[in-house]
Short mmCIF file of C-alpha atoms in Angstrom, two decimals:
data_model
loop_
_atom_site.label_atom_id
_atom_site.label_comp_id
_atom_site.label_asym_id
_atom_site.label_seq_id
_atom_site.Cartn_x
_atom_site.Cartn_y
_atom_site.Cartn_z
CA UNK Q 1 -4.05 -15.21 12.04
CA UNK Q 2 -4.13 -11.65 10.67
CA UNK Q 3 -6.37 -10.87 7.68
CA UNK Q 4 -6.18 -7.20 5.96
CA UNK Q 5 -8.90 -5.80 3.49
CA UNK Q 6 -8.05 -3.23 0.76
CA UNK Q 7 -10.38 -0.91 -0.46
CA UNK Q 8 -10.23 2.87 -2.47
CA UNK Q 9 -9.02 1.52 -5.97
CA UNK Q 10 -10.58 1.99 -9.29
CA UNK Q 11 -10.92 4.05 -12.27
CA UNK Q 12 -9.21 7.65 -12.78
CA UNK Q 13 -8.20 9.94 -15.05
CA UNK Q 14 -4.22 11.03 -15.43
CA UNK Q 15 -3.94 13.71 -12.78
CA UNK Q 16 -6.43 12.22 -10.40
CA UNK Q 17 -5.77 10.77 -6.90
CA UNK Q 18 -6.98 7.99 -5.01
CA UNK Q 19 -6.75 6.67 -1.16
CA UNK Q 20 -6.06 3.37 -0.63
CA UNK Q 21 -6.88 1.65 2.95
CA UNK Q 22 -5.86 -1.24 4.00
CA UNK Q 23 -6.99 -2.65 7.46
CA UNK Q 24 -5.36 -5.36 9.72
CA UNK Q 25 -7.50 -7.76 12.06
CA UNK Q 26 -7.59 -10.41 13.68
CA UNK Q 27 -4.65 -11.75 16.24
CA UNK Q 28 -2.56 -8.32 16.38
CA UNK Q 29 -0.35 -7.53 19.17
CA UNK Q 30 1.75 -5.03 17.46
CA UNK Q 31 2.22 -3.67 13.65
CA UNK Q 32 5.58 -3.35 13.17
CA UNK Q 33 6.30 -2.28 9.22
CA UNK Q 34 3.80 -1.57 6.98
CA UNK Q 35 4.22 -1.03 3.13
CA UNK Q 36 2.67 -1.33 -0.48
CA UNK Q 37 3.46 -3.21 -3.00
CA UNK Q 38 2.06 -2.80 -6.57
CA UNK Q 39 2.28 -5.25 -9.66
CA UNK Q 40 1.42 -3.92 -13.57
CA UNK Q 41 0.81 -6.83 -15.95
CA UNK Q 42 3.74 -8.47 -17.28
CA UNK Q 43 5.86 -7.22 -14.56
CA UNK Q 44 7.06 -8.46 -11.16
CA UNK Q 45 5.61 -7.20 -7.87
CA UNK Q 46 7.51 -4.01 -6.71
CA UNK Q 47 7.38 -2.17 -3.24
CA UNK Q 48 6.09 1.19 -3.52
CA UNK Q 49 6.23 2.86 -0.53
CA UNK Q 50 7.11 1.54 3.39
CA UNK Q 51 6.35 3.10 6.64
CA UNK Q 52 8.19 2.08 10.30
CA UNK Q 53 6.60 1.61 13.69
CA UNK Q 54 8.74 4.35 14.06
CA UNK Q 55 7.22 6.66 11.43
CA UNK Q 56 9.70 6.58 8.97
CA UNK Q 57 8.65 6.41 5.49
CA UNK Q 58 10.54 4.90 2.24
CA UNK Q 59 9.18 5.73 -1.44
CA UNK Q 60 10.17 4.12 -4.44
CA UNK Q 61 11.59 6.76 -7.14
CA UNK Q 62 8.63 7.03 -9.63
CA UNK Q 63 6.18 7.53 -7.15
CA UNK Q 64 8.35 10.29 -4.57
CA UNK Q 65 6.53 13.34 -4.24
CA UNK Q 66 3.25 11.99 -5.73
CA UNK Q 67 2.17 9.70 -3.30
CA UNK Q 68 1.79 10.07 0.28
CA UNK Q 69 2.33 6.79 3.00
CA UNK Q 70 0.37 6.99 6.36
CA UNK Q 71 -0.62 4.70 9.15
CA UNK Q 72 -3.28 4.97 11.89
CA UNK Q 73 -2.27 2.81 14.99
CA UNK Q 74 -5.63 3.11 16.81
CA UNK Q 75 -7.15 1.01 13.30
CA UNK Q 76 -4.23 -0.77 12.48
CA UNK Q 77 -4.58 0.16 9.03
CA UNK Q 78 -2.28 1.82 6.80
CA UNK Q 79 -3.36 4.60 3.67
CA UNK Q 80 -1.91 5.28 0.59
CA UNK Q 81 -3.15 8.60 -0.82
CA UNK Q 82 -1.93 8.69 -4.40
CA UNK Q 83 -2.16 12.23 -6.48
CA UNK Q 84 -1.42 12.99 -9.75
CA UNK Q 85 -1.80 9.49 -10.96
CA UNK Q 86 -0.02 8.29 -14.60
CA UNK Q 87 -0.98 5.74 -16.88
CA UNK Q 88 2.09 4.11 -15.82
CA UNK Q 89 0.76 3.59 -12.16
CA UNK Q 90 -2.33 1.39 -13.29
CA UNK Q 91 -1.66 -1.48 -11.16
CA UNK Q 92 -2.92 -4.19 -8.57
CA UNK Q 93 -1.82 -2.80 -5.50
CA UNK Q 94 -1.24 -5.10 -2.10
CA UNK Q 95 -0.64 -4.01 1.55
CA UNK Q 96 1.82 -6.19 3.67
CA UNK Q 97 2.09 -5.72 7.08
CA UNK Q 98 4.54 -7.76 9.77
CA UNK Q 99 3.35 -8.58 13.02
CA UNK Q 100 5.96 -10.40 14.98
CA UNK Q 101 8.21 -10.59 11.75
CA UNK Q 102 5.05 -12.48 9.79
CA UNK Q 103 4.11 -10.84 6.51
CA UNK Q 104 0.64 -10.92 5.60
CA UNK Q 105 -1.14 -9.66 2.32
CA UNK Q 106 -3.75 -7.62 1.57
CA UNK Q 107 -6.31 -9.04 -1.20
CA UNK Q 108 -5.29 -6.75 -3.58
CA UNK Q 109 -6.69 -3.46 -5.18
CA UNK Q 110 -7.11 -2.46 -8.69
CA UNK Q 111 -6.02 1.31 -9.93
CA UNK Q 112 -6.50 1.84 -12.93
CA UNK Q 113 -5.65 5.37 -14.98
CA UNK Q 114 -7.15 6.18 -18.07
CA UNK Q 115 -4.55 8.77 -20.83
#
């Protein structure tokens, strides 16, 4: 069983930032993707940003050059460092990681940004 815990949300102003961590435990082996997923009220959950065992990162459009995907291997945990932050981006936001094509969810965090 893997079981990740979320932490670095809460309350900004527009133009603030935030990091997000998320950390992986429990029977690991190997990480292979990691991503995160965020869901406003109202609307479904959508993925926000992915990263590859490889490296490789994927960013949905309304976030691309705003926020910033990373991973540390020696934690297994994966970071979401989010700058200049909208009113549009208030959010729960969820980690999912695959371990030996598994998906497991993070608890979920709350950002929320204030006009």
């Amino acid at each position: 069983q893997v079981q990740l815990v979320e932490s670095g949300g809460g309350l900004v102003q527009a133009g603030g930032s935030l990091r997000l961590s998320c950390a992986a435990s429990g029977s690991i082996f190997s990480i292979n993707a990691m991503a995160w997923y965020r869901q406003a009220p109202g609307k479904q959950r959508e993925l926000v940003a992915g990263i590859t065992s490889g490296g490789k990162t994927y960013y949905a459009d309304p976030v691309k050059g705003r926020f910033t995907i990373s991973r540390d291997n020696a934690e297994n945990t994966v970071y979401l460092q989010v700058n200049s932050l909208k009113p549009e981006d208030t959010a729960v936001y969820y980690c999912n990681v695959e371990v030996q094509l598994r998906h497991y969810w993070g608890q979920g965090t709350q950002v929320t940004v204030s006009a």
